[in-house]
Tab-separated table of C-alpha atoms in Angstrom:
chain	number	residue	atom	x	y	z
A	1	MET	CA	0.000	0.000	0.000
A	2	THR	CA	1.419	3.347	-0.964
A	3	GLY	CA	-1.125	5.659	0.577
A	4	GLY	CA	-4.503	7.282	0.197
A	5	TYR	CA	-6.227	10.598	0.737
A	6	LEU	CA	-7.602	12.349	3.816
A	7	ALA	CA	-10.513	14.768	3.903
A	8	GLY	CA	-9.762	17.825	1.841
A	9	GLY	CA	-7.677	15.842	-0.620
A	10	ARG	CA	-4.537	15.719	1.510
A	11	ALA	CA	-2.393	12.703	0.714
A	12	CYS	CA	-1.518	10.198	3.414
A	13	ALA	CA	1.152	7.555	3.225
A	14	ALA	CA	1.192	4.120	4.780
A	15	SER	CA	2.479	4.237	8.333
A	16	ALA	CA	5.880	2.790	9.126
A	17	GLY	CA	5.615	-0.946	9.670
A	18	ALA	CA	2.363	-1.315	7.742
A	19	ARG	CA	1.644	-4.916	6.768
A	20	SER	CA	-0.740	-6.458	4.282
A	21	VAL	CA	-3.687	-8.498	5.517
A	22	ASP	CA	-1.909	-11.612	4.209
A	23	GLU	CA	1.103	-10.811	6.399
A	24	ILE	CA	-1.103	-10.188	9.432
A	25	LEU	CA	-2.968	-13.463	8.822
A	26	ALA	CA	0.298	-15.417	8.459
A	27	ALA	CA	1.604	-13.952	11.728
A	28	ALA	CA	-1.629	-14.844	13.528
A	29	ARG	CA	-1.595	-18.403	12.213
A	30	ALA	CA	2.066	-18.879	13.175
A	31	ARG	CA	0.975	-18.468	16.828
A	32	LEU	CA	-1.969	-20.876	16.671
A	33	ASP	CA	-2.188	-24.619	17.028
A	34	ARG	CA	-4.986	-24.745	14.435
A	35	LEU	CA	-7.348	-27.715	14.530
A	36	SER	CA	-8.962	-29.729	11.774
A	37	PRO	CA	-12.735	-30.026	12.091
A	38	GLU	CA	-12.331	-33.554	13.471
A	39	GLU	CA	-9.767	-32.393	16.042
A	40	ALA	CA	-12.029	-29.500	17.053
A	41	PHE	CA	-14.957	-31.906	17.487
A	42	ALA	CA	-12.839	-34.143	19.738
A	43	ALA	CA	-11.579	-31.140	21.730
A	44	CYS	CA	-15.155	-30.006	22.360
A	45	GLU	CA	-16.036	-33.498	23.559
A	46	ALA	CA	-13.144	-33.050	26.030
A	47	GLY	CA	-14.393	-29.681	27.325
A	48	ALA	CA	-13.318	-26.995	24.841
A	49	THR	CA	-15.898	-24.440	23.719
A	50	LEU	CA	-16.682	-23.944	20.042
A	51	ILE	CA	-17.252	-20.241	19.291
A	52	ASP	CA	-19.138	-19.198	16.134
A	53	ILE	CA	-18.187	-15.640	15.155
A	54	ARG	CA	-20.162	-15.550	11.895
A	55	PRO	CA	-22.875	-12.928	11.426
A	56	ALA	CA	-26.506	-14.030	11.563
A	57	ALA	CA	-26.929	-13.874	7.778
A	58	GLN	CA	-24.140	-16.432	7.227
A	59	ARG	CA	-25.519	-18.719	9.915
A	60	ALA	CA	-29.017	-18.459	8.455
A	61	ALA	CA	-27.758	-19.331	4.976
A	62	ALA	CA	-25.329	-22.139	5.842
A	63	GLY	CA	-26.452	-23.558	9.199
A	64	GLU	CA	-24.973	-23.835	12.665
A	65	ILE	CA	-22.963	-26.275	14.750
A	66	PRO	CA	-25.028	-27.725	17.625
A	67	GLY	CA	-23.622	-26.845	21.030
A	68	SER	CA	-21.544	-23.926	19.792
A	69	VAL	CA	-21.717	-20.469	21.369
A	70	VAL	CA	-22.510	-17.585	19.023
A	71	ILE	CA	-20.400	-14.533	19.793
A	72	GLU	CA	-20.283	-12.266	16.791
A	73	ARG	CA	-16.819	-10.955	15.988
A	74	ASN	CA	-17.430	-7.398	17.187
A	75	HIS	CA	-18.137	-8.632	20.767
A	76	LEU	CA	-15.638	-11.474	21.026
A	77	GLU	CA	-12.906	-9.940	23.177
A	78	TRP	CA	-15.411	-8.349	25.575
A	79	ARG	CA	-17.298	-11.620	26.123
A	80	LEU	CA	-14.158	-13.735	26.620
A	81	ASP	CA	-11.905	-11.401	28.614
A	82	PRO	CA	-11.613	-13.072	32.040
A	83	ALA	CA	-10.852	-9.672	33.593
A	84	GLY	CA	-13.642	-7.808	31.792
A	85	GLU	CA	-17.021	-6.738	33.152
A	86	ALA	CA	-18.844	-7.880	29.971
A	87	ARG	CA	-17.471	-11.430	30.063
A	88	LEU	CA	-19.771	-14.413	29.864
A	89	PRO	CA	-20.502	-16.091	33.232
A	90	TRP	CA	-18.541	-19.244	32.363
A	91	VAL	CA	-15.371	-17.274	31.548
A	92	THR	CA	-13.977	-17.436	35.062
A	93	GLY	CA	-10.267	-17.592	34.294
A	94	TYR	CA	-7.590	-17.930	31.667
A	95	ASP	CA	-7.885	-21.709	31.443
A	96	VAL	CA	-10.909	-21.706	29.096
A	97	ARG	CA	-10.245	-23.272	25.704
A	98	PRO	CA	-12.104	-21.352	22.996
A	99	ILE	CA	-12.026	-22.809	19.488
A	100	VAL	CA	-13.189	-20.113	17.101
A	101	PHE	CA	-14.693	-20.695	13.685
A	102	CYS	CA	-15.979	-18.519	10.879
A	103	GLU	CA	-17.221	-19.502	7.427
A	104	GLU	CA	-13.883	-20.500	5.850
A	105	GLY	CA	-11.209	-20.094	8.538
A	106	TYR	CA	-9.705	-16.687	7.816
A	107	THR	CA	-11.388	-14.269	10.229
A	108	SER	CA	-11.290	-16.943	12.920
A	109	SER	CA	-7.488	-17.021	12.795
A	110	LEU	CA	-7.317	-13.282	13.461
A	111	ALA	CA	-9.934	-13.624	16.214
A	112	ALA	CA	-8.134	-16.506	17.937
A	113	ALA	CA	-4.865	-14.537	17.900
A	114	ALA	CA	-6.704	-11.604	19.523
A	115	LEU	CA	-7.941	-13.968	22.257
A	116	GLN	CA	-4.366	-15.109	22.835
A	117	ASP	CA	-3.452	-11.434	23.245
A	118	LEU	CA	-6.009	-11.340	26.106
A	119	GLY	CA	-4.093	-14.146	27.802
A	120	LEU	CA	-6.217	-17.083	26.617
A	121	ALA	CA	-3.186	-19.137	25.598
A	122	CYS	CA	-5.263	-22.135	24.472
A	123	ALA	CA	-7.379	-20.131	22.004
A	124	THR	CA	-7.264	-21.435	18.439
A	125	ASP	CA	-9.446	-21.862	15.383
A	126	VAL	CA	-10.811	-24.460	12.972
A	127	THR	CA	-8.930	-24.851	9.705
A	128	GLY	CA	-11.401	-24.279	6.887
A	129	GLY	CA	-14.138	-23.042	9.247
A	130	TYR	CA	-17.771	-24.067	9.031
A	131	THR	CA	-17.374	-25.057	5.377
A	132	ALA	CA	-14.745	-27.676	6.279
A	133	TRP	CA	-16.759	-28.832	9.322
A	134	GLN	CA	-19.793	-29.444	7.143
A	135	ALA	CA	-17.710	-31.148	4.412
A	136	ALA	CA	-16.280	-33.496	7.067
A	137	GLY	CA	-19.815	-34.687	7.837
A	138	LEU	CA	-19.750	-33.410	11.408
A	139	PRO	CA	-23.021	-32.354	13.105
A	140	THR	CA	-24.784	-29.270	11.783
A	141	ALA	CA	-28.271	-27.908	12.318
A	142	HIS	CA	-30.710	-25.499	10.741
A	143	PRO	CA	-30.900	-22.291	12.814
A	144	ALA	CA	-34.612	-22.866	13.463
A	145	GLU	CA	-33.638	-25.897	15.551
A	146	ARG	CA	-32.057	-23.489	18.068
A	147	THR	CA	-29.167	-25.760	19.003
A	148	VAL	CA	-26.673	-22.982	19.788
A	149	ALA	CA	-26.236	-20.590	22.699
A	150	ILE	CA	-26.567	-16.934	21.704
A	151	ALA	CA	-24.287	-14.612	23.700
A	152	PRO	CA	-25.498	-11.120	24.630
A	153	GLY	CA	-25.173	-8.803	21.653
A	154	ALA	CA	-25.351	-11.555	19.030
A	155	SER	CA	-28.296	-11.911	16.701
A	156	PRO	CA	-30.075	-15.225	16.286
A	157	ALA	CA	-30.105	-16.599	12.735
A	158	TYR	CA	-33.784	-17.486	12.865
A	159	TRP	CA	-37.025	-15.556	12.825
A	160	PRO	CA	-38.956	-14.597	14.836
A	161	PHE	CA	-36.497	-13.792	17.624
C-alpha cells in the first residue's frame, strides 16, 4: 500500500511498519495450534468451547454447529476477557479453551490470535471453518432448531427472535 487521501484531498502515506492483511494473517496463524474439524470436534467433547463468530446472515444461509456459542466478531474480546465486566458467566479464568470458527477459517485465525493477546493461551481456530466442518460430515443444524447458545449482543439466525 502506498497511501490514500484524507478529507480535503490531503495525501496520506502508509504508516511505518504497515503490513498487508496476508502478512497479518500469516503472523496470527504462526501463533496458533490450528485444529482440523475432526480435532475441534474431539476437543469439544473433552471440554473446549466452540465459538461461532459468523454474522446471523451467514448462519441463516449455511447452518450452525449444535452446542456452539454464538459470539459475533465485534463482541468477542469483551465476552471472553476473564478480567472484563462484559465477560460471559462461564469465563472465570484464563484456562478456558475457545475454538473459534468462521465460514472458511480466515477471520477466525485473526480472532483466535486476539484472544491469545487477552491471555487465553489455548485459544485457536478451525482450519477451513464451518465449510470444512460441514464437508467433514460433522453435526450441523438449521438455525430454526435453536441448538446454539446466543451470547449477549449476538443476533439469532432465525425468525422470529
